[in-house]
Tab-separated table of C-alpha atoms in Angstrom:
chain	number	residue	atom	x	y	z
A	13	LEU	CA	16.792	6.220	6.852
A	14	THR	CA	18.273	9.572	7.926
A	15	THR	CA	15.584	11.225	10.079
A	16	ILE	CA	12.951	9.877	12.478
A	17	ILE	CA	10.343	12.393	13.634
A	18	CYS	CA	8.803	11.465	16.998
A	19	LEU	CA	5.533	12.985	18.168
A	20	ASP	CA	6.516	12.396	21.808
A	21	LYS	CA	9.836	13.189	23.452
A	22	THR	CA	12.196	10.272	23.956
A	23	ASP	CA	15.360	9.576	25.924
A	24	SER	CA	16.958	7.877	22.930
A	25	THR	CA	20.475	9.003	21.968
A	26	ASP	CA	19.888	8.140	18.301
A	27	LYS	CA	20.963	11.275	16.410
A	28	ARG	CA	18.431	10.553	13.673
A	29	ILE	CA	15.525	11.185	16.046
A	30	VAL	CA	13.969	14.646	15.972
A	31	PHE	CA	11.090	15.734	18.231
A	32	ALA	CA	8.093	17.068	16.283
A	33	GLY	CA	7.709	19.953	18.751
A	34	ASP	CA	11.253	21.136	17.966
A	35	ILE	CA	10.437	21.220	14.264
A	36	ILE	CA	7.338	23.326	14.956
A	37	ASP	CA	9.432	25.733	17.044
A	38	GLN	CA	11.997	25.984	14.233
A	39	GLY	CA	9.198	26.763	11.808
A	40	LYS	CA	7.830	29.530	14.021
A	41	ALA	CA	11.313	31.042	14.339
A	42	PHE	CA	11.773	30.885	10.564
A	43	LEU	CA	8.457	32.657	9.969
A	44	GLN	CA	9.464	35.447	12.336
A	45	LYS	CA	12.732	35.987	10.473
A	46	GLY	CA	11.759	35.181	6.875
A	47	GLY	CA	7.987	35.012	6.937
A	48	ASP	CA	7.513	37.480	4.115
A	49	GLU	CA	9.604	35.376	1.739
A	50	PHE	CA	7.735	32.213	2.742
A	51	ARG	CA	4.321	33.832	2.156
A	52	LYS	CA	5.513	35.236	-1.160
A	53	ARG	CA	6.455	31.770	-2.376
A	54	PHE	CA	3.302	30.183	-0.954
A	55	GLU	CA	0.971	32.739	-2.534
A	56	ALA	CA	2.809	32.502	-5.869
A	57	ILE	CA	1.470	28.951	-6.342
A	58	LYS	CA	-1.862	29.058	-8.197
A	59	GLU	CA	-4.515	26.368	-8.583
A	60	ASP	CA	-3.806	26.020	-12.294
A	61	ASP	CA	-0.053	25.567	-11.840
A	62	TYR	CA	1.391	22.159	-12.662
A	63	ALA	CA	1.606	19.844	-9.660
A	64	ASN	CA	3.338	16.938	-11.381
A	65	ILE	CA	3.661	14.988	-14.603
A	66	CYS	CA	2.587	11.324	-14.458
A	67	TYR	CA	3.554	9.084	-17.353
A	68	THR	CA	1.201	6.534	-18.888
A	69	SER	CA	2.299	2.923	-19.165
A	70	GLY	CA	2.563	3.159	-22.938
A	71	THR	CA	0.558	-0.024	-23.531
A	72	THR	CA	-1.218	1.411	-26.581
A	73	ALA	CA	1.389	3.957	-27.735
A	74	ASP	CA	4.542	5.699	-26.564
A	75	PRO	CA	4.298	6.809	-22.922
A	76	LYS	CA	2.715	10.253	-22.533
A	77	GLY	CA	3.355	12.728	-19.735
A	78	ILE	CA	0.026	13.644	-18.106
A	79	ILE	CA	0.094	17.170	-16.668
A	80	LEU	CA	-1.951	17.402	-13.481
A	81	THR	CA	-2.496	20.719	-11.736
A	82	HIS	CA	-2.969	21.472	-8.059
A	83	ARG	CA	-6.678	22.024	-8.706
A	84	ASN	CA	-6.958	18.703	-10.539
A	85	TYR	CA	-5.926	16.976	-7.337
A	86	THR	CA	-7.881	19.100	-4.844
A	87	ALA	CA	-11.015	18.810	-6.985
A	88	ASN	CA	-10.674	15.046	-7.177
A	89	ILE	CA	-10.290	14.840	-3.399
A	90	GLU	CA	-13.662	16.596	-3.177
A	91	HIS	CA	-15.102	14.232	-5.787
A	92	SER	CA	-13.779	11.142	-3.984
A	93	SER	CA	-15.237	12.214	-0.641
A	94	SER	CA	-18.722	12.016	-2.171
A	95	LEU	CA	-18.137	8.288	-2.714
A	96	HIS	CA	-16.230	7.246	0.417
A	97	GLU	CA	-16.261	8.900	3.822
A	98	ILE	CA	-12.859	9.099	5.516
A	99	PRO	CA	-13.245	9.835	9.257
A	100	ALA	CA	-10.186	10.994	11.180
A	101	TYR	CA	-9.819	7.630	12.959
A	102	TYR	CA	-9.246	5.806	9.650
A	103	ILE	CA	-5.761	4.537	8.868
A	104	THR	CA	-4.412	2.747	5.826
A	105	LEU	CA	-1.227	0.960	4.833
A	106	LEU	CA	-0.322	2.354	1.428
A	107	ILE	CA	0.863	-0.696	-0.504
A	108	LEU	CA	0.526	0.745	-4.016
A	109	PRO	CA	3.311	2.749	-5.710
A	110	TRP	CA	3.366	6.258	-4.254
A	111	ASP	CA	4.137	7.856	-7.614
A	112	HIS	CA	0.736	7.020	-9.126
A	113	SER	CA	-2.283	9.341	-9.066
A	114	PHE	CA	-4.428	6.645	-7.398
A	115	ALA	CA	-2.050	6.628	-4.436
A	116	HIS	CA	-1.735	10.425	-4.524
A	117	THR	CA	-5.435	11.225	-4.358
A	118	CYS	CA	-6.896	8.272	-2.459
A	119	GLY	CA	-3.947	7.216	-0.357
A	120	ILE	CA	-2.233	10.486	0.615
A	121	TYR	CA	-4.123	13.727	-0.103
A	122	SER	CA	-7.591	12.542	0.946
A	123	LEU	CA	-6.218	11.315	4.267
A	124	MET	CA	-4.381	14.604	4.780
A	125	LYS	CA	-7.585	16.560	4.169
A	126	PHE	CA	-9.600	14.608	6.730
A	127	GLY	CA	-6.825	14.076	9.259
A	128	ALA	CA	-6.712	10.294	8.837
A	129	GLY	CA	-3.627	8.109	9.304
A	130	LEU	CA	-1.206	6.774	6.725
A	131	ALA	CA	1.496	4.118	7.043
A	132	SER	CA	4.025	2.818	4.539
A	133	VAL	CA	5.304	-0.683	3.910
A	134	GLU	CA	8.589	-1.436	5.626
A	135	SER	CA	11.413	-1.515	3.095
A	136	GLY	CA	13.373	-4.732	2.697
A	137	ASN	CA	16.803	-5.449	1.256
A	138	SER	CA	15.151	-6.170	-2.092
A	139	PRO	CA	11.751	-5.518	-3.720
A	140	MET	CA	10.771	-9.114	-2.941
A	141	ASP	CA	11.696	-8.662	0.725
A	142	THR	CA	9.529	-5.546	0.823
A	143	LEU	CA	6.569	-7.503	-0.549
A	144	LYS	CA	7.064	-10.143	2.127
A	145	ASN	CA	6.773	-7.429	4.789
A	146	ILE	CA	3.213	-6.544	3.734
A	147	PRO	CA	1.316	-9.213	5.753
A	148	ARG	CA	3.247	-8.401	8.936
A	149	ASN	CA	2.817	-4.657	8.430
A	150	ILE	CA	-0.940	-5.104	7.940
A	151	ARG	CA	-1.193	-6.944	11.267
A	152	GLU	CA	0.880	-4.218	12.959
A	153	ILE	CA	-0.934	-1.212	11.502
A	154	LYS	CA	-4.453	-2.713	11.629
A	155	PRO	CA	-5.711	-0.631	8.666
A	156	VAL	CA	-9.371	0.357	8.357
A	157	PHE	CA	-9.228	0.321	4.566
A	158	LEU	CA	-6.753	-0.629	1.848
A	159	LEU	CA	-6.246	0.416	-1.757
A	160	SER	CA	-5.876	-2.583	-4.027
A	161	VAL	CA	-5.270	-3.673	-7.608
A	162	PRO	CA	-6.213	-7.080	-9.090
A	163	ALA	CA	-2.760	-8.645	-8.651
A	164	LEU	CA	-2.677	-7.703	-4.973
A	165	ALA	CA	-6.245	-8.919	-4.401
A	166	LYS	CA	-5.462	-12.269	-6.032
A	167	ASN	CA	-2.426	-12.707	-3.813
A	168	PHE	CA	-4.446	-11.937	-0.682
A	169	ARG	CA	-7.052	-14.524	-1.676
A	170	LYS	CA	-4.377	-17.077	-2.515
A	171	ASN	CA	-2.843	-16.714	0.955
A	172	ILE	CA	-6.239	-17.006	2.658
A	173	GLU	CA	-7.113	-20.168	0.743
A	174	LYS	CA	-3.708	-21.699	1.520
A	175	ALA	CA	-4.164	-21.007	5.236
A	176	ILE	CA	-7.598	-22.662	5.148
A	177	ALA	CA	-6.301	-25.690	3.221
A	178	ASP	CA	-3.465	-26.121	5.736
A	179	LYS	CA	-6.029	-26.599	8.524
A	180	GLY	CA	-7.342	-29.803	6.975
A	181	ALA	CA	-10.242	-31.232	4.975
A	182	PHE	CA	-12.976	-30.476	7.540
A	183	THR	CA	-12.102	-26.778	7.768
A	184	GLN	CA	-11.832	-26.613	3.975
A	185	LYS	CA	-15.337	-28.074	3.508
A	186	LEU	CA	-16.757	-25.765	6.156
A	187	PHE	CA	-15.140	-22.725	4.532
A	188	ASP	CA	-16.395	-23.700	1.063
A	189	HIS	CA	-19.942	-24.073	2.387
A	190	ALA	CA	-19.679	-20.758	4.229
A	191	LEU	CA	-18.642	-19.054	0.994
A	192	LYS	CA	-21.527	-20.664	-0.871
A	193	ILE	CA	-24.053	-19.392	1.680
A	194	ALA	CA	-22.491	-15.907	1.784
A	195	TYR	CA	-22.500	-15.667	-2.018
A	196	LYS	CA	-26.228	-16.402	-2.070
A	197	TYR	CA	-26.975	-13.961	0.747
A	198	ASN	CA	-24.885	-11.099	-0.688
A	199	GLY	CA	-26.144	-11.360	-4.276
A	200	ILE	CA	-24.323	-8.648	-6.225
A	201	GLY	CA	-24.399	-6.090	-3.430
A	202	TRP	CA	-27.482	-3.943	-3.849
A	203	ASP	CA	-29.770	-6.960	-3.296
A	204	ARG	CA	-27.906	-8.256	-0.221
A	205	GLY	CA	-30.252	-9.995	2.194
A	206	LYS	CA	-33.336	-9.040	0.222
A	207	GLY	CA	-36.310	-11.286	-0.469
A	208	THR	CA	-35.791	-14.945	0.371
A	209	LYS	CA	-32.077	-14.231	0.963
A	210	ALA	CA	-33.109	-12.919	4.388
A	211	PHE	CA	-33.611	-16.502	5.602
A	212	LEU	CA	-29.842	-17.057	5.218
A	213	ALA	CA	-28.931	-14.260	7.640
A	214	PRO	CA	-28.635	-16.434	10.800
A	215	LEU	CA	-26.378	-18.938	9.046
A	216	CYS	CA	-24.247	-16.117	7.619
A	217	LYS	CA	-23.820	-14.660	11.113
A	218	LEU	CA	-22.771	-18.051	12.445
A	219	TYR	CA	-20.178	-18.594	9.725
A	220	ASP	CA	-18.918	-15.062	10.205
A	221	ALA	CA	-18.375	-15.705	13.908
A	222	ILE	CA	-16.617	-19.060	13.554
A	223	LEU	CA	-14.707	-18.520	10.278
A	224	PHE	CA	-14.664	-15.157	8.544
A	225	LYS	CA	-13.907	-13.141	11.679
A	226	LYS	CA	-10.713	-15.171	12.084
A	227	VAL	CA	-9.764	-14.498	8.459
A	228	ARG	CA	-10.240	-10.767	9.031
A	229	ALA	CA	-7.982	-10.988	12.073
A	230	GLY	CA	-5.158	-11.710	9.641
A	231	PHE	CA	-5.723	-8.208	8.248
A	232	GLY	CA	-5.492	-6.655	11.707
A	233	GLY	CA	-9.138	-7.105	12.676
A	234	ARG	CA	-10.283	-3.549	11.768
A	235	LEU	CA	-10.335	-3.746	7.981
A	236	LYS	CA	-13.718	-2.536	6.698
A	237	PHE	CA	-13.161	-2.492	2.916
A	238	PHE	CA	-10.813	-2.335	-0.052
A	239	VAL	CA	-11.057	0.170	-2.883
A	240	GLY	CA	-10.034	-1.462	-6.167
A	241	GLY	CA	-8.536	0.348	-9.118
A	242	GLY	CA	-5.794	0.073	-11.710
A	243	ALA	CA	-7.696	-2.542	-13.728
A	244	LEU	CA	-11.029	-4.348	-13.705
A	245	LEU	CA	-11.451	-6.658	-10.715
A	246	ASP	CA	-12.843	-10.102	-11.472
A	247	ILE	CA	-16.361	-10.353	-10.037
A	248	GLU	CA	-15.391	-13.644	-8.409
A	249	LEU	CA	-12.728	-11.771	-6.418
A	250	GLN	CA	-15.320	-9.199	-5.384
A	251	ARG	CA	-17.763	-11.906	-4.298
A	252	PHE	CA	-15.044	-13.664	-2.288
A	253	PHE	CA	-14.000	-10.610	-0.293
A	254	TYR	CA	-17.588	-9.481	0.220
A	255	ALA	CA	-18.323	-12.945	1.629
A	256	ILE	CA	-15.542	-12.783	4.222
A	257	GLY	CA	-16.733	-9.361	5.347
A	258	ILE	CA	-14.220	-7.098	3.596
A	259	PRO	CA	-15.987	-5.714	0.495
A	260	MET	CA	-13.751	-4.797	-2.425
A	261	TYR	CA	-15.297	-1.730	-4.029
A	262	GLN	CA	-14.502	-1.603	-7.741
A	263	GLY	CA	-13.985	1.860	-9.163
A	264	TYR	CA	-13.169	3.421	-12.510
A	265	GLY	CA	-10.657	6.131	-13.214
A	266	LEU	CA	-7.587	7.090	-15.148
A	267	THR	CA	-4.531	9.203	-14.524
A	268	GLU	CA	-5.842	11.895	-16.862
A	269	ALA	CA	-8.712	12.369	-14.357
A	270	ALA	CA	-6.461	12.492	-11.259
A	271	PRO	CA	-7.811	9.630	-11.254
A	272	VAL	CA	-11.242	8.996	-9.628
A	273	ILE	CA	-14.342	9.013	-11.833
A	274	SER	CA	-16.642	6.447	-10.219
A	275	SER	CA	-16.716	3.803	-7.512
A	276	ASN	CA	-18.861	1.361	-5.652
A	277	SER	CA	-19.093	2.069	-1.933
A	278	ALA	CA	-20.873	1.087	1.266
A	279	LYS	CA	-23.675	3.424	0.200
A	280	SER	CA	-24.189	1.879	-3.242
A	281	ILE	CA	-22.716	-1.331	-4.605
A	282	LYS	CA	-23.307	-3.466	-7.655
A	283	MET	CA	-20.384	-5.865	-7.897
A	284	CYS	CA	-20.391	-6.320	-11.665
A	285	SER	CA	-20.124	-2.551	-12.187
A	286	SER	CA	-17.608	0.256	-11.671
A	287	GLY	CA	-20.034	2.058	-9.379
A	288	VAL	CA	-21.728	5.451	-9.572
A	289	ILE	CA	-20.190	8.687	-10.788
A	290	ALA	CA	-18.542	10.941	-8.217
A	291	GLN	CA	-20.293	14.234	-7.496
A	292	GLY	CA	-18.656	17.016	-9.488
A	293	VAL	CA	-17.686	14.713	-12.370
A	294	THR	CA	-19.822	14.474	-15.503
A	295	VAL	CA	-19.740	11.358	-17.681
A	296	LYS	CA	-21.521	10.539	-20.903
A	297	ILE	CA	-21.398	7.608	-23.294
A	298	CYS	CA	-20.806	8.625	-26.914
A	299	ASP	CA	-20.659	7.021	-30.343
A	300	ASP	CA	-17.724	7.444	-32.746
A	301	GLU	CA	-19.118	10.798	-33.902
A	302	GLY	CA	-19.304	12.148	-30.365
A	303	LYS	CA	-23.089	11.886	-30.097
A	304	GLU	CA	-24.383	10.957	-26.642
A	305	LEU	CA	-25.980	7.518	-26.502
A	306	PRO	CA	-29.032	6.518	-24.447
A	307	VAL	CA	-28.860	4.490	-21.229
A	308	GLY	CA	-27.903	0.871	-21.836
A	309	GLU	CA	-26.010	1.398	-25.096
A	310	LYS	CA	-22.253	0.828	-25.218
A	311	GLY	CA	-19.947	3.566	-26.430
A	312	GLU	CA	-16.898	5.607	-25.492
A	313	ILE	CA	-16.675	6.940	-21.939
A	314	VAL	CA	-16.293	10.720	-22.138
A	315	VAL	CA	-15.552	12.756	-18.990
A	316	GLN	CA	-15.692	16.383	-17.865
A	317	GLY	CA	-14.709	17.977	-14.552
A	318	GLU	CA	-12.130	20.051	-12.714
A	319	ASN	CA	-10.101	16.873	-12.247
A	320	ILE	CA	-9.304	16.517	-15.955
A	321	MET	CA	-5.648	17.010	-16.871
A	322	LYS	CA	-4.161	20.105	-18.434
A	323	GLY	CA	-2.838	18.061	-21.348
A	324	TYR	CA	0.054	15.829	-22.401
A	325	TRP	CA	3.559	17.167	-21.875
A	326	ASN	CA	5.122	18.347	-25.165
A	327	ASN	CA	2.491	16.431	-27.160
A	328	GLN	CA	-0.044	18.856	-28.568
A	329	LYS	CA	-1.303	16.330	-31.128
A	330	ALA	CA	-2.246	13.761	-28.486
A	331	THR	CA	-3.779	16.503	-26.325
A	332	GLU	CA	-6.019	17.717	-29.157
A	333	GLU	CA	-7.065	14.158	-29.999
A	334	THR	CA	-8.078	13.496	-26.401
A	335	LEU	CA	-9.416	16.827	-25.090
A	336	LYS	CA	-12.280	18.108	-27.244
A	337	ASN	CA	-14.509	21.014	-26.262
A	338	GLY	CA	-13.722	20.562	-22.594
A	339	TRP	CA	-14.389	16.805	-22.617
A	340	HIS	CA	-11.837	14.058	-22.152
A	341	HIS	CA	-12.317	11.190	-24.592
A	342	THR	CA	-10.938	8.250	-22.649
A	343	GLY	CA	-10.721	5.614	-25.392
A	344	ASP	CA	-12.525	3.259	-22.979
A	345	LEU	CA	-15.858	1.639	-23.728
A	346	GLY	CA	-18.719	1.482	-21.259
A	347	ARG	CA	-22.425	1.862	-20.620
A	348	PHE	CA	-24.825	3.038	-17.918
A	349	ASP	CA	-27.702	1.057	-16.468
A	350	GLU	CA	-31.018	2.497	-15.321
A	351	GLU	CA	-29.726	3.033	-11.767
A	352	GLY	CA	-26.746	5.091	-12.934
A	353	TYR	CA	-24.067	2.448	-12.447
A	354	LEU	CA	-21.183	2.561	-14.906
A	355	PHE	CA	-20.090	-0.662	-16.596
A	356	TYR	CA	-16.595	-0.746	-18.087
A	357	ALA	CA	-16.368	-2.727	-21.335
A	358	GLY	CA	-12.689	-2.535	-22.324
A	359	ARG	CA	-10.709	-0.340	-24.677
A	360	LYS	CA	-11.886	0.867	-28.057
A	361	PRO	CA	-10.524	-1.587	-30.651
A	362	GLU	CA	-8.394	0.991	-32.446
A	363	LYS	CA	-6.820	1.994	-29.109
A	364	GLU	CA	-5.845	-1.515	-28.091
A	365	LEU	CA	-5.133	-3.562	-31.201
A	366	ILE	CA	-1.669	-4.823	-32.036
A	367	LYS	CA	-1.355	-5.702	-35.730
A	368	PRO	CA	1.617	-7.988	-36.468
A	369	GLY	CA	1.603	-8.641	-40.201
A	370	GLY	CA	-1.918	-7.244	-40.458
A	371	GLU	CA	-3.424	-9.716	-37.978
A	372	ASN	CA	-5.524	-8.246	-35.147
A	373	VAL	CA	-4.325	-9.155	-31.654
A	374	TYR	CA	-6.023	-7.875	-28.480
A	375	PRO	CA	-3.444	-7.487	-25.674
A	376	GLY	CA	-6.081	-8.087	-22.998
A	377	GLU	CA	-6.880	-11.527	-24.365
A	378	VAL	CA	-3.203	-12.535	-24.382
A	379	GLU	CA	-2.784	-11.176	-20.832
A	380	LYS	CA	-5.691	-13.305	-19.587
A	381	VAL	CA	-3.996	-16.462	-20.877
A	382	ILE	CA	-0.610	-15.549	-19.389
A	383	LEU	CA	-2.194	-14.795	-15.988
A	384	MET	CA	-3.581	-18.333	-15.888
A	385	HIS	CA	-0.032	-19.517	-15.137
A	386	PRO	CA	0.393	-19.737	-11.330
A	387	ALA	CA	3.914	-18.307	-11.474
A	388	VAL	CA	2.729	-14.989	-12.967
A	389	ALA	CA	1.398	-12.252	-10.673
A	390	GLN	CA	1.140	-9.421	-13.220
A	391	THR	CA	1.667	-8.978	-16.937
A	392	VAL	CA	1.310	-6.399	-19.653
A	393	VAL	CA	1.281	-7.119	-23.387
A	394	PHE	CA	2.092	-4.395	-25.896
A	395	GLY	CA	3.236	-3.746	-29.429
A	396	VAL	CA	6.860	-3.105	-30.397
A	397	PRO	CA	8.453	-2.218	-33.759
A	398	ASP	CA	9.369	-5.260	-35.839
A	399	PRO	CA	11.464	-5.103	-39.056
A	400	LYS	CA	9.587	-7.995	-40.673
A	401	TRP	CA	6.003	-7.677	-39.388
A	402	LYS	CA	6.069	-3.892	-38.769
A	403	GLU	CA	4.678	-4.536	-35.303
A	404	GLY	CA	5.563	-7.342	-32.931
A	405	ILE	CA	4.182	-8.476	-29.589
A	406	LYS	CA	5.996	-8.294	-26.288
A	407	ALA	CA	4.930	-9.382	-22.798
A	408	VAL	CA	6.494	-8.246	-19.534
A	409	CYS	CA	5.674	-10.382	-16.496
A	410	VAL	CA	6.081	-10.021	-12.746
A	411	LEU	CA	6.510	-13.354	-10.995
A	412	ALA	CA	4.426	-14.318	-7.990
A	413	PRO	CA	6.402	-13.729	-4.729
A	414	GLU	CA	7.010	-17.403	-3.976
A	415	GLU	CA	8.487	-17.879	-7.445
């Protein structure tokens, strides 16, 4: 740490501390002396200029550099705001990697646009130490919302369940019954408290007051919701967090789309889905010939909008295979229901298959089995060259923090 910018003046003698007002004064002085040069540089940046190049994970092929423009990002901020409102009093603790488009758009740029607050996780002496700082930082920052991925959500739930179990058998039974009642009352989101579920409302309020409110206190006491991305969240995880009063809104997106395409939200939620499409983004479901399919039929998710990437860096072949007539062919399968909710259904077989010795292996199926081991927090399975079988299988795992 080399510089600490303080919004208020301080009597500290720490040379790293700089008063924000002094920086503003320096900026004004600079503009008076070299303002023309500054404006020249500022105005030289166009919407269609490259903002950055994000690389794919390479799980289905060699990593590709995704070129995102300034307009890709600003457009997707506009798209995202149609799904989730971000008032100026909101604050988040950005736990996800800052170099990913999900963190860029939803964790940094959207908050900048609406004047909301952003905090970072305190760095430790090692990556594992940094992870251990997350619970304490959450209690300190008291975030209003958090961005999450499945591995993080599972770890949160694991810690909650451990804390409940540590309080003894009576508390455990009470918590289990509270979850059961909340699951029934919440349904899958859109039908929450409707019909005969309404009779469960008083009991849900009681359990919330004596149990779930205390659980939420562990997240600072202000946490309203999570937004989930990165991979498909298990519906059981969604039901759990909805029950304790912190809904986890599943979304769908990809880096090539900067990345938001759809999401559940407080306005519209169906827990088994990836939500509704953001305003300004157009999505259709197509067959292998590119023909649009009717509602309810499964096909490839194809996307159009100002958020779609410029192309792949130095890879014209991959760009032409993916971008066709202004539409991005994602390689993902999905379908729409009658209410306009998008349902993700995995990767197209030819995009995902690993074929050692001609046998078909789906990485996702192998990953599911590996993740059943309690010591594994995250894993990715992918194909690698093999001299005997032409293609082999490799798995990279991230151990759970306590391991």
